[in-house]
Amino acid sequence: MNVNKNSQVRDIYDAVADPTRRKILEMLADVEELPLYEITEHFQMGRTAVSKHLTILKEANLVVTRKVGRETRYRLHAAPLKEIQDWVSFYEDFWKKRMIKLNQLLEEINMKPDVSLDFQFTNSVEQVWNALTDSAMLAKWIWNNDFKAEVGHKFQFRAEPSEWWDGIVDCEVLTIDEPNSISYTWASAGETTTVVWTVAKTDDGKVNLRLDQSGFSEETKAREGAIEGAKYAWTEMGSNLAKVLA
């Protein structure tokens, strides 16, 4: 019985897309080999239909055959399935990282934010949302940046450096609920926090923009003036935003 690595003529994803063919693979995984008539016994279809499914699996190099007299016996050849395993593993790792970050965000949301500020504007929700998510607009009231409104996008805010700070804030977009809220990490000077912006209409027709920043270390919170300094900085940015939107 020979397995030719160059004999695969059918895409393995197509081959395993059908539930009947997946069941055949599961059956063959439990035994050394099976003849066609024994495989057919497990399905409500004739030998011809089952044979067609086996042909597709053989074309994808997922089963191999050998002749025993007039009988053809089928055996699993699992090596090509590693391609699917690698593909699934990649996305499993991707979503695992996303879930870890989401859990961190939910934990921070459930806690009282370290910094909370509200800003009100007479502009439309769309105008305020644009100021939060357009890179050029953000540069006018926060700092220069390479922001993109895409979950998972990593970007930086770049301020004028000083003798005690390099002026760089590393960020990653965590969630987007247009035009209601957006959140991203805010990492600078060894401190990583989460910033959440929430946009909502008020009863008097204005737009309320709420900032919540969470995740400051206990050491930072214990340092005199640290949280107040953060509030002052965001208040200044809020004033800049009001001028931009005016």
mmCIF file of N, CA and C in Angstrom, residues 74-211:
data_model
loop_
_atom_site.group_PDB
_atom_site.id
_atom_site.type_symbol
_atom_site.label_atom_id
_atom_site.label_comp_id
_atom_site.label_asym_id
_atom_site.label_seq_id
_atom_site.Cartn_x
_atom_site.Cartn_y
_atom_site.Cartn_z
ATOM 1 N N TYR A 74 -10.542 0.171 3.025
ATOM 2 C CA TYR A 74 -10.186 1.591 3.182
ATOM 3 C C TYR A 74 -9.524 1.822 4.535
ATOM 4 N N ARG A 75 -8.509 2.665 4.506
ATOM 5 C CA ARG A 75 -7.768 2.999 5.733
ATOM 6 C C ARG A 75 -7.580 4.519 5.788
ATOM 7 N N LEU A 76 -7.638 5.050 7.015
ATOM 8 C CA LEU A 76 -7.443 6.486 7.216
ATOM 9 C C LEU A 76 -5.989 6.866 6.969
ATOM 10 N N HIS A 77 -5.798 7.988 6.255
ATOM 11 C CA HIS A 77 -4.472 8.605 6.121
ATOM 12 C C HIS A 77 -4.601 10.023 6.682
ATOM 13 N N ALA A 78 -4.225 10.196 7.953
ATOM 14 C CA ALA A 78 -4.548 11.428 8.689
ATOM 15 C C ALA A 78 -3.571 12.571 8.465
ATOM 16 N N ALA A 79 -2.432 12.312 7.834
ATOM 17 C CA ALA A 79 -1.398 13.356 7.719
ATOM 18 C C ALA A 79 -1.909 14.677 7.139
ATOM 19 N N PRO A 80 -2.725 14.664 6.068
ATOM 20 C CA PRO A 80 -3.189 15.949 5.515
ATOM 21 C C PRO A 80 -4.048 16.764 6.469
ATOM 22 N N LEU A 81 -4.616 16.113 7.494
ATOM 23 C CA LEU A 81 -5.465 16.839 8.441
ATOM 24 C C LEU A 81 -4.664 17.835 9.290
ATOM 25 N N LYS A 82 -3.348 17.686 9.290
ATOM 26 C CA LYS A 82 -2.525 18.621 10.073
ATOM 27 C C LYS A 82 -2.670 20.047 9.555
ATOM 28 N N GLU A 83 -2.920 20.183 8.244
ATOM 29 C CA GLU A 83 -3.134 21.520 7.687
ATOM 30 C C GLU A 83 -4.336 22.184 8.344
ATOM 31 N N ILE A 84 -5.414 21.421 8.540
ATOM 32 C CA ILE A 84 -6.610 21.955 9.203
ATOM 33 C C ILE A 84 -6.314 22.240 10.665
ATOM 34 N N GLN A 85 -5.568 21.330 11.300
ATOM 35 C CA GLN A 85 -5.217 21.526 12.709
ATOM 36 C C GLN A 85 -4.423 22.816 12.895
ATOM 37 N N ASP A 86 -3.448 23.056 12.002
ATOM 38 C CA ASP A 86 -2.642 24.270 12.102
ATOM 39 C C ASP A 86 -3.496 25.510 11.889
ATOM 40 N N TRP A 87 -4.420 25.433 10.934
ATOM 41 C CA TRP A 87 -5.302 26.572 10.635
ATOM 42 C C TRP A 87 -6.191 26.887 11.827
ATOM 43 N N VAL A 88 -6.787 25.840 12.425
ATOM 44 C CA VAL A 88 -7.657 26.032 13.585
ATOM 45 C C VAL A 88 -6.860 26.548 14.778
ATOM 46 N N SER A 89 -5.638 26.035 14.961
ATOM 47 C CA SER A 89 -4.808 26.450 16.089
ATOM 48 C C SER A 89 -4.477 27.931 16.021
ATOM 49 N N PHE A 90 -4.249 28.418 14.787
ATOM 50 C CA PHE A 90 -3.945 29.837 14.627
ATOM 51 C C PHE A 90 -5.091 30.696 15.137
ATOM 52 N N TYR A 91 -6.323 30.390 14.733
ATOM 53 C CA TYR A 91 -7.468 31.196 15.133
ATOM 54 C C TYR A 91 -7.860 30.941 16.589
ATOM 55 N N GLU A 92 -7.557 29.745 17.083
ATOM 56 C CA GLU A 92 -7.810 29.474 18.498
ATOM 57 C C GLU A 92 -6.940 30.382 19.355
ATOM 58 N N ASP A 93 -5.672 30.519 18.959
ATOM 59 C CA ASP A 93 -4.760 31.392 19.690
ATOM 60 C C ASP A 93 -5.207 32.845 19.577
ATOM 61 N N PHE A 94 -5.667 33.233 18.365
ATOM 62 C CA PHE A 94 -6.146 34.603 18.151
ATOM 63 C C PHE A 94 -7.300 34.933 19.094
ATOM 64 N N TRP A 95 -8.313 34.049 19.146
ATOM 65 C CA TRP A 95 -9.482 34.320 19.980
ATOM 66 C C TRP A 95 -9.172 34.185 21.465
ATOM 67 N N LYS A 96 -8.219 33.327 21.800
ATOM 68 C CA LYS A 96 -7.826 33.199 23.203
ATOM 69 C C LYS A 96 -7.264 34.520 23.715
ATOM 70 N N LYS A 97 -6.418 35.159 22.901
ATOM 71 C CA LYS A 97 -5.857 36.454 23.280
ATOM 72 C C LYS A 97 -6.949 37.511 23.384
ATOM 73 N N ARG A 98 -7.901 37.484 22.420
ATOM 74 C CA ARG A 98 -8.997 38.455 22.446
ATOM 75 C C ARG A 98 -9.842 38.282 23.713
ATOM 76 N N MET A 99 -10.105 37.000 24.105
ATOM 77 C CA MET A 99 -10.934 36.736 25.281
ATOM 78 C C MET A 99 -10.232 37.172 26.559
ATOM 79 N N ILE A 100 -8.912 36.978 26.611
ATOM 80 C CA ILE A 100 -8.162 37.419 27.791
ATOM 81 C C ILE A 100 -8.286 38.929 27.953
ATOM 82 N N LYS A 101 -8.136 39.645 26.831
ATOM 83 C CA LYS A 101 -8.243 41.099 26.885
ATOM 84 C C LYS A 101 -9.662 41.543 27.219
ATOM 85 N N LEU A 102 -10.643 40.814 26.676
ATOM 86 C CA LEU A 102 -12.037 41.149 26.975
ATOM 87 C C LEU A 102 -12.326 40.936 28.457
ATOM 88 N N ASN A 103 -11.843 39.842 29.030
ATOM 89 C CA ASN A 103 -12.057 39.581 30.456
ATOM 90 C C ASN A 103 -11.403 40.658 31.312
ATOM 91 N N GLN A 104 -10.200 41.080 30.892
ATOM 92 C CA GLN A 104 -9.532 42.156 31.625
ATOM 93 C C GLN A 104 -10.360 43.434 31.573
ATOM 94 N N LEU A 105 -10.895 43.705 30.386
ATOM 95 C CA LEU A 105 -11.708 44.910 30.220
ATOM 96 C C LEU A 105 -12.966 44.841 31.077
ATOM 97 N N LEU A 106 -13.628 43.681 31.082
ATOM 98 C CA LEU A 106 -14.846 43.537 31.872
ATOM 99 C C LEU A 106 -14.567 43.688 33.367
ATOM 100 N N GLU A 107 -13.431 43.160 33.795
ATOM 101 C CA GLU A 107 -13.064 43.309 35.206
ATOM 102 C C GLU A 107 -12.868 44.779 35.555
ATOM 103 N N GLU A 108 -12.229 45.514 34.639
ATOM 104 C CA GLU A 108 -11.989 46.931 34.895
ATOM 105 C C GLU A 108 -13.287 47.728 34.855
ATOM 106 N N ILE A 109 -14.204 47.342 33.930
ATOM 107 C CA ILE A 109 -15.486 48.036 33.833
ATOM 108 C C ILE A 109 -16.308 47.830 35.092
ATOM 109 N N ASN A 110 -16.237 46.607 35.658
ATOM 110 C CA ASN A 110 -17.016 46.291 36.857
ATOM 111 C C ASN A 110 -16.481 47.013 38.090
ATOM 112 N N MET A 111 -15.228 47.465 38.022
ATOM 113 C CA MET A 111 -14.667 48.228 39.120
ATOM 114 C C MET A 111 -14.941 49.714 38.895
ATOM 115 N N LYS A 112 -14.921 50.465 39.951
ATOM 116 C CA LYS A 112 -15.089 51.901 39.825
ATOM 117 C C LYS A 112 -13.872 52.472 39.100
ATOM 118 N N PRO A 113 -14.081 53.243 38.023
ATOM 119 C CA PRO A 113 -12.942 53.809 37.279
ATOM 120 C C PRO A 113 -12.097 54.710 38.175
ATOM 121 N N ASP A 114 -10.813 54.759 37.877
ATOM 122 C CA ASP A 114 -9.918 55.631 38.636
ATOM 123 C C ASP A 114 -10.132 57.091 38.246
ATOM 124 N N VAL A 115 -10.474 57.302 36.966
ATOM 125 C CA VAL A 115 -10.743 58.655 36.470
ATOM 126 C C VAL A 115 -12.053 58.627 35.696
ATOM 127 N N SER A 116 -12.972 59.521 36.053
ATOM 128 C CA SER A 116 -14.243 59.646 35.327
ATOM 129 C C SER A 116 -14.525 61.122 35.100
ATOM 130 N N LEU A 117 -14.764 61.466 33.836
ATOM 131 C CA LEU A 117 -15.058 62.850 33.496
ATOM 132 C C LEU A 117 -16.161 62.885 32.447
ATOM 133 N N ASP A 118 -16.999 63.907 32.504
ATOM 134 C CA ASP A 118 -18.064 64.091 31.529
ATOM 135 C C ASP A 118 -17.884 65.428 30.822
ATOM 136 N N PHE A 119 -18.059 65.389 29.505
ATOM 137 C CA PHE A 119 -17.988 66.598 28.693
ATOM 138 C C PHE A 119 -19.278 66.691 27.880
ATOM 139 N N GLN A 120 -19.829 67.878 27.777
ATOM 140 C CA GLN A 120 -21.071 68.042 27.019
ATOM 141 C C GLN A 120 -20.860 68.987 25.845
ATOM 142 N N PHE A 121 -21.503 68.630 24.725
ATOM 143 C CA PHE A 121 -21.353 69.406 23.497
ATOM 144 C C PHE A 121 -22.722 69.584 22.846
ATOM 145 N N THR A 122 -22.834 70.629 22.062
ATOM 146 C CA THR A 122 -24.077 70.856 21.319
ATOM 147 C C THR A 122 -24.008 70.243 19.928
ATOM 148 N N ASN A 123 -22.923 69.595 19.617
ATOM 149 C CA ASN A 123 -22.750 68.948 18.316
ATOM 150 C C ASN A 123 -23.589 67.677 18.235
ATOM 151 N N SER A 124 -23.622 67.074 17.051
ATOM 152 C CA SER A 124 -24.336 65.810 16.871
ATOM 153 C C SER A 124 -23.488 64.643 17.383
ATOM 154 N N VAL A 125 -24.159 63.525 17.615
ATOM 155 C CA VAL A 125 -23.452 62.305 18.032
ATOM 156 C C VAL A 125 -22.406 61.931 16.982
ATOM 157 N N GLU A 126 -22.765 62.066 15.713
ATOM 158 C CA GLU A 126 -21.852 61.691 14.628
ATOM 159 C C GLU A 126 -20.596 62.555 14.637
ATOM 160 N N GLN A 127 -20.735 63.844 14.924
ATOM 161 C CA GLN A 127 -19.579 64.728 14.951
ATOM 162 C C GLN A 127 -18.642 64.384 16.111
ATOM 163 N N VAL A 128 -19.240 64.077 17.271
ATOM 164 C CA VAL A 128 -18.425 63.707 18.427
ATOM 165 C C VAL A 128 -17.737 62.368 18.174
ATOM 166 N N TRP A 129 -18.467 61.435 17.590
ATOM 167 C CA TRP A 129 -17.885 60.120 17.294
ATOM 168 C C TRP A 129 -16.723 60.261 16.308
ATOM 169 N N ASN A 130 -16.878 61.120 15.337
ATOM 170 C CA ASN A 130 -15.803 61.343 14.362
ATOM 171 C C ASN A 130 -14.559 61.898 15.040
ATOM 172 N N ALA A 131 -14.765 62.773 16.017
ATOM 173 C CA ALA A 131 -13.630 63.342 16.747
ATOM 174 C C ALA A 131 -12.902 62.275 17.564
ATOM 175 N N LEU A 132 -13.613 61.219 17.937
ATOM 176 C CA LEU A 132 -13.018 60.123 18.711
ATOM 177 C C LEU A 132 -12.309 59.097 17.840
ATOM 178 N N THR A 133 -12.687 59.011 16.570
ATOM 179 C CA THR A 133 -12.240 57.884 15.752
ATOM 180 C C THR A 133 -11.501 58.279 14.475
ATOM 181 N N ASP A 134 -11.371 59.562 14.211
ATOM 182 C CA ASP A 134 -10.626 60.018 13.035
ATOM 183 C C ASP A 134 -9.233 60.464 13.475
ATOM 184 N N SER A 135 -8.213 59.876 12.875
ATOM 185 C CA SER A 135 -6.839 60.144 13.292
ATOM 186 C C SER A 135 -6.484 61.625 13.220
ATOM 187 N N ALA A 136 -6.885 62.277 12.142
ATOM 188 C CA ALA A 136 -6.570 63.701 11.986
ATOM 189 C C ALA A 136 -7.271 64.540 13.048
ATOM 190 N N MET A 137 -8.522 64.180 13.360
ATOM 191 C CA MET A 137 -9.253 64.906 14.402
ATOM 192 C C MET A 137 -8.622 64.673 15.776
ATOM 193 N N LEU A 138 -8.238 63.427 16.060
ATOM 194 C CA LEU A 138 -7.608 63.122 17.348
ATOM 195 C C LEU A 138 -6.326 63.926 17.544
ATOM 196 N N ALA A 139 -5.605 64.128 16.448
ATOM 197 C CA ALA A 139 -4.357 64.885 16.537
ATOM 198 C C ALA A 139 -4.602 66.337 16.942
ATOM 199 N N LYS A 140 -5.796 66.852 16.694
ATOM 200 C CA LYS A 140 -6.106 68.248 17.003
ATOM 201 C C LYS A 140 -6.401 68.469 18.486
ATOM 202 N N TRP A 141 -6.877 67.406 19.171
ATOM 203 C CA TRP A 141 -7.221 67.637 20.574
ATOM 204 C C TRP A 141 -6.506 66.702 21.558
ATOM 205 N N ILE A 142 -5.893 65.640 21.067
ATOM 206 C CA ILE A 142 -5.026 64.825 21.946
ATOM 207 C C ILE A 142 -3.597 65.024 21.452
ATOM 208 N N TRP A 143 -3.066 64.056 20.676
ATOM 209 C CA TRP A 143 -1.713 64.178 20.114
ATOM 210 C C TRP A 143 -1.668 63.505 18.759
ATOM 211 N N ASN A 144 -0.552 63.685 18.051
ATOM 212 C CA ASN A 144 -0.333 62.988 16.799
ATOM 213 C C ASN A 144 -0.431 61.482 17.028
ATOM 214 N N ASN A 145 -0.914 60.766 16.016
ATOM 215 C CA ASN A 145 -1.215 59.355 16.230
ATOM 216 C C ASN A 145 -1.303 58.626 14.907
ATOM 217 N N ASP A 146 -1.370 57.307 14.992
ATOM 218 C CA ASP A 146 -1.623 56.473 13.810
ATOM 219 C C ASP A 146 -2.833 55.567 14.085
ATOM 220 N N PHE A 147 -3.829 56.139 14.693
ATOM 221 C CA PHE A 147 -5.044 55.427 15.089
ATOM 222 C C PHE A 147 -5.848 54.938 13.881
ATOM 223 N N LYS A 148 -6.441 53.762 14.021
ATOM 224 C CA LYS A 148 -7.432 53.246 13.078
ATOM 225 C C LYS A 148 -8.562 52.634 13.893
ATOM 226 N N ALA A 149 -9.791 52.858 13.478
ATOM 227 C CA ALA A 149 -10.956 52.333 14.202
ATOM 228 C C ALA A 149 -11.172 50.873 13.839
ATOM 229 N N GLU A 150 -10.238 50.028 14.292
ATOM 230 C CA GLU A 150 -10.303 48.593 14.036
ATOM 231 C C GLU A 150 -9.929 47.857 15.313
ATOM 232 N N VAL A 151 -10.786 46.946 15.752
ATOM 233 C CA VAL A 151 -10.490 46.170 16.954
ATOM 234 C C VAL A 151 -9.198 45.386 16.732
ATOM 235 N N GLY A 152 -8.283 45.484 17.698
ATOM 236 C CA GLY A 152 -7.003 44.805 17.598
ATOM 237 C C GLY A 152 -5.895 45.667 17.023
ATOM 238 N N HIS A 153 -6.256 46.841 16.461
ATOM 239 C CA HIS A 153 -5.235 47.712 15.878
ATOM 240 C C HIS A 153 -4.369 48.333 16.972
ATOM 241 N N LYS A 154 -3.060 48.227 16.812
ATOM 242 C CA LYS A 154 -2.114 48.819 17.757
ATOM 243 C C LYS A 154 -1.630 50.150 17.187
ATOM 244 N N PHE A 155 -1.609 51.166 18.041
ATOM 245 C CA PHE A 155 -1.236 52.494 17.577
ATOM 246 C C PHE A 155 -0.557 53.265 18.698
ATOM 247 N N GLN A 156 -0.085 54.442 18.373
ATOM 248 C CA GLN A 156 0.581 55.293 19.359
ATOM 249 C C GLN A 156 0.031 56.711 19.313
ATOM 250 N N PHE A 157 -0.027 57.334 20.486
ATOM 251 C CA PHE A 157 -0.150 58.777 20.585
ATOM 252 C C PHE A 157 1.268 59.297 20.848
ATOM 253 N N ARG A 158 1.641 60.370 20.170
ATOM 254 C CA ARG A 158 3.000 60.886 20.309
ATOM 255 C C ARG A 158 2.956 62.374 20.674
ATOM 256 N N ALA A 159 3.300 62.644 21.922
ATOM 257 C CA ALA A 159 3.332 64.024 22.414
ATOM 258 C C ALA A 159 4.764 64.548 22.376
ATOM 259 N N GLU A 160 4.915 65.801 22.686
ATOM 260 C CA GLU A 160 6.244 66.395 22.772
ATOM 261 C C GLU A 160 6.977 65.788 23.974
ATOM 262 N N PRO A 161 8.135 65.159 23.768
ATOM 263 C CA PRO A 161 8.841 64.536 24.894
ATOM 264 C C PRO A 161 9.412 65.580 25.856
ATOM 265 N N SER A 162 9.668 65.126 27.065
ATOM 266 C CA SER A 162 10.258 65.998 28.075
ATOM 267 C C SER A 162 11.402 65.240 28.751
ATOM 268 N N GLU A 163 12.033 65.853 29.718
ATOM 269 C CA GLU A 163 13.167 65.220 30.388
ATOM 270 C C GLU A 163 12.737 64.026 31.240
ATOM 271 N N TRP A 164 11.434 63.952 31.555
ATOM 272 C CA TRP A 164 10.970 62.850 32.400
ATOM 273 C C TRP A 164 10.019 61.902 31.687
ATOM 274 N N TRP A 165 9.730 62.180 30.394
ATOM 275 C CA TRP A 165 8.781 61.326 29.658
ATOM 276 C C TRP A 165 9.119 61.356 28.176
ATOM 277 N N ASP A 166 9.078 60.187 27.525
ATOM 278 C CA ASP A 166 9.417 60.118 26.098
ATOM 279 C C ASP A 166 8.283 60.593 25.192
ATOM 280 N N GLY A 167 7.118 60.871 25.779
ATOM 281 C CA GLY A 167 5.999 61.405 25.003
ATOM 282 C C GLY A 167 5.218 60.374 24.212
ATOM 283 N N ILE A 168 5.499 59.081 24.421
ATOM 284 C CA ILE A 168 4.839 58.030 23.646
ATOM 285 C C ILE A 168 3.832 57.264 24.504
ATOM 286 N N VAL A 169 2.625 57.087 23.968
ATOM 287 C CA VAL A 169 1.594 56.258 24.604
ATOM 288 C C VAL A 169 1.259 55.121 23.643
ATOM 289 N N ASP A 170 1.512 53.898 24.060
ATOM 290 C CA ASP A 170 1.191 52.722 23.246
ATOM 291 C C ASP A 170 -0.235 52.278 23.539
ATOM 292 N N CYS A 171 -0.999 52.030 22.488
ATOM 293 C CA CYS A 171 -2.415 51.697 22.645
ATOM 294 C C CYS A 171 -2.809 50.522 21.754
ATOM 295 N N GLU A 172 -3.917 49.889 22.097
ATOM 296 C CA GLU A 172 -4.528 48.875 21.245
ATOM 297 C C GLU A 172 -6.042 48.966 21.381
ATOM 298 N N VAL A 173 -6.731 49.031 20.251
ATOM 299 C CA VAL A 173 -8.191 49.139 20.274
ATOM 300 C C VAL A 173 -8.783 47.824 20.795
ATOM 301 N N LEU A 174 -9.625 47.924 21.818
ATOM 302 C CA LEU A 174 -10.234 46.747 22.430
ATOM 303 C C LEU A 174 -11.660 46.502 21.950
ATOM 304 N N THR A 175 -12.472 47.539 21.967
ATOM 305 C CA THR A 175 -13.875 47.387 21.569
ATOM 306 C C THR A 175 -14.332 48.623 20.795
ATOM 307 N N ILE A 176 -15.267 48.399 19.876
ATOM 308 C CA ILE A 176 -15.905 49.494 19.148
ATOM 309 C C ILE A 176 -17.394 49.193 19.046
ATOM 310 N N ASP A 177 -18.209 50.127 19.498
ATOM 311 C CA ASP A 177 -19.657 50.029 19.348
ATOM 312 C C ASP A 177 -20.132 51.353 18.766
ATOM 313 N N GLU A 178 -19.986 51.480 17.456
ATOM 314 C CA GLU A 178 -20.285 52.752 16.782
ATOM 315 C C GLU A 178 -21.781 53.066 16.812
ATOM 316 N N PRO A 179 -22.185 54.289 17.148
ATOM 317 C CA PRO A 179 -21.381 55.431 17.581
ATOM 318 C C PRO A 179 -21.456 55.628 19.088
ATOM 319 N N ASN A 180 -21.542 54.540 19.829
ATOM 320 C CA ASN A 180 -21.822 54.631 21.271
ATOM 321 C C ASN A 180 -20.595 54.597 22.166
ATOM 322 N N SER A 181 -19.637 53.745 21.854
ATOM 323 C CA SER A 181 -18.482 53.636 22.743
ATOM 324 C C SER A 181 -17.284 53.044 22.028
ATOM 325 N N ILE A 182 -16.126 53.383 22.538
ATOM 326 C CA ILE A 182 -14.869 52.817 22.051
ATOM 327 C C ILE A 182 -13.919 52.723 23.230
ATOM 328 N N SER A 183 -13.089 51.691 23.258
ATOM 329 C CA SER A 183 -12.132 51.535 24.347
ATOM 330 C C SER A 183 -10.794 51.080 23.785
ATOM 331 N N TYR A 184 -9.724 51.481 24.465
ATOM 332 C CA TYR A 184 -8.391 51.035 24.070
ATOM 333 C C TYR A 184 -7.467 51.086 25.282
ATOM 334 N N THR A 185 -6.392 50.313 25.190
ATOM 335 C CA THR A 185 -5.379 50.354 26.237
ATOM 336 C C THR A 185 -4.600 51.653 26.125
ATOM 337 N N TRP A 186 -4.006 52.040 27.244
ATOM 338 C CA TRP A 186 -3.252 53.293 27.311
ATOM 339 C C TRP A 186 -2.007 53.002 28.155
ATOM 340 N N ALA A 187 -0.894 52.724 27.466
ATOM 341 C CA ALA A 187 0.327 52.298 28.153
ATOM 342 C C ALA A 187 1.415 53.345 27.985
ATOM 343 N N SER A 188 1.903 53.854 29.123
ATOM 344 C CA SER A 188 2.940 54.883 29.081
ATOM 345 C C SER A 188 3.664 54.924 30.417
ATOM 346 N N ALA A 189 4.961 55.143 30.356
ATOM 347 C CA ALA A 189 5.784 55.292 31.562
ATOM 348 C C ALA A 189 5.613 54.112 32.513
ATOM 349 N N GLY A 190 5.505 52.912 31.947
ATOM 350 C CA GLY A 190 5.401 51.709 32.763
ATOM 351 C C GLY A 190 4.033 51.433 33.340
ATOM 352 N N GLU A 191 3.037 52.225 32.988
ATOM 353 C CA GLU A 191 1.668 52.057 33.501
ATOM 354 C C GLU A 191 0.732 51.730 32.335
ATOM 355 N N THR A 192 -0.074 50.673 32.487
ATOM 356 C CA THR A 192 -1.044 50.307 31.455
ATOM 357 C C THR A 192 -2.445 50.386 32.023
ATOM 358 N N THR A 193 -3.271 51.219 31.412
ATOM 359 C CA THR A 193 -4.660 51.389 31.852
ATOM 360 C C THR A 193 -5.577 51.185 30.652
ATOM 361 N N THR A 194 -6.864 51.270 30.910
ATOM 362 C CA THR A 194 -7.859 51.161 29.841
ATOM 363 C C THR A 194 -8.693 52.436 29.797
ATOM 364 N N VAL A 195 -8.825 52.992 28.608
ATOM 365 C CA VAL A 195 -9.619 54.206 28.403
ATOM 366 C C VAL A 195 -10.909 53.825 27.677
ATOM 367 N N VAL A 196 -12.028 54.245 28.222
ATOM 368 C CA VAL A 196 -13.333 53.979 27.607
ATOM 369 C C VAL A 196 -14.045 55.302 27.370
ATOM 370 N N TRP A 197 -14.413 55.551 26.108
ATOM 371 C CA TRP A 197 -15.204 56.733 25.755
ATOM 372 C C TRP A 197 -16.638 56.291 25.468
ATOM 373 N N THR A 198 -17.610 56.981 26.062
ATOM 374 C CA THR A 198 -19.018 56.662 25.852
ATOM 375 C C THR A 198 -19.762 57.910 25.396
ATOM 376 N N VAL A 199 -20.490 57.775 24.293
ATOM 377 C CA VAL A 199 -21.232 58.900 23.719
ATOM 378 C C VAL A 199 -22.726 58.658 23.907
ATOM 379 N N ALA A 200 -23.453 59.668 24.413
ATOM 380 C CA ALA A 200 -24.899 59.493 24.634
ATOM 381 C C ALA A 200 -25.609 60.835 24.516
ATOM 382 N N LYS A 201 -26.823 60.773 23.989
ATOM 383 C CA LYS A 201 -27.676 61.957 23.918
ATOM 384 C C LYS A 201 -28.240 62.262 25.305
ATOM 385 N N THR A 202 -28.328 63.540 25.659
ATOM 386 C CA THR A 202 -28.932 63.930 26.921
ATOM 387 C C THR A 202 -30.380 64.357 26.688
ATOM 388 N N ASP A 203 -31.119 64.487 27.772
ATOM 389 C CA ASP A 203 -32.536 64.853 27.667
ATOM 390 C C ASP A 203 -32.735 66.240 27.055
ATOM 391 N N ASP A 204 -31.739 67.109 27.213
ATOM 392 C CA ASP A 204 -31.884 68.467 26.680
ATOM 393 C C ASP A 204 -31.322 68.597 25.260
ATOM 394 N N GLY A 205 -31.061 67.445 24.625
ATOM 395 C CA GLY A 205 -30.636 67.472 23.236
ATOM 396 C C GLY A 205 -29.142 67.607 23.017
ATOM 397 N N LYS A 206 -28.364 67.709 24.087
ATOM 398 C CA LYS A 206 -26.919 67.796 23.945
ATOM 399 C C LYS A 206 -26.313 66.394 23.835
ATOM 400 N N VAL A 207 -25.025 66.351 23.639
ATOM 401 C CA VAL A 207 -24.311 65.076 23.582
ATOM 402 C C VAL A 207 -23.339 65.025 24.749
ATOM 403 N N ASN A 208 -23.452 63.970 25.545
ATOM 404 C CA ASN A 208 -22.547 63.781 26.679
ATOM 405 C C ASN A 208 -21.455 62.789 26.286
ATOM 406 N N LEU A 209 -20.223 63.204 26.467
ATOM 407 C CA LEU A 209 -19.067 62.345 26.231
ATOM 408 C C LEU A 209 -18.443 62.012 27.568
ATOM 409 N N ARG A 210 -18.437 60.729 27.908
ATOM 410 C CA ARG A 210 -17.911 60.301 29.201
ATOM 411 C C ARG A 210 -16.585 59.582 29.009
ATOM 412 N N LEU A 211 -15.622 59.934 29.833
ATOM 413 C CA LEU A 211 -14.331 59.259 29.864
ATOM 414 C C LEU A 211 -14.213 58.454 31.147
#
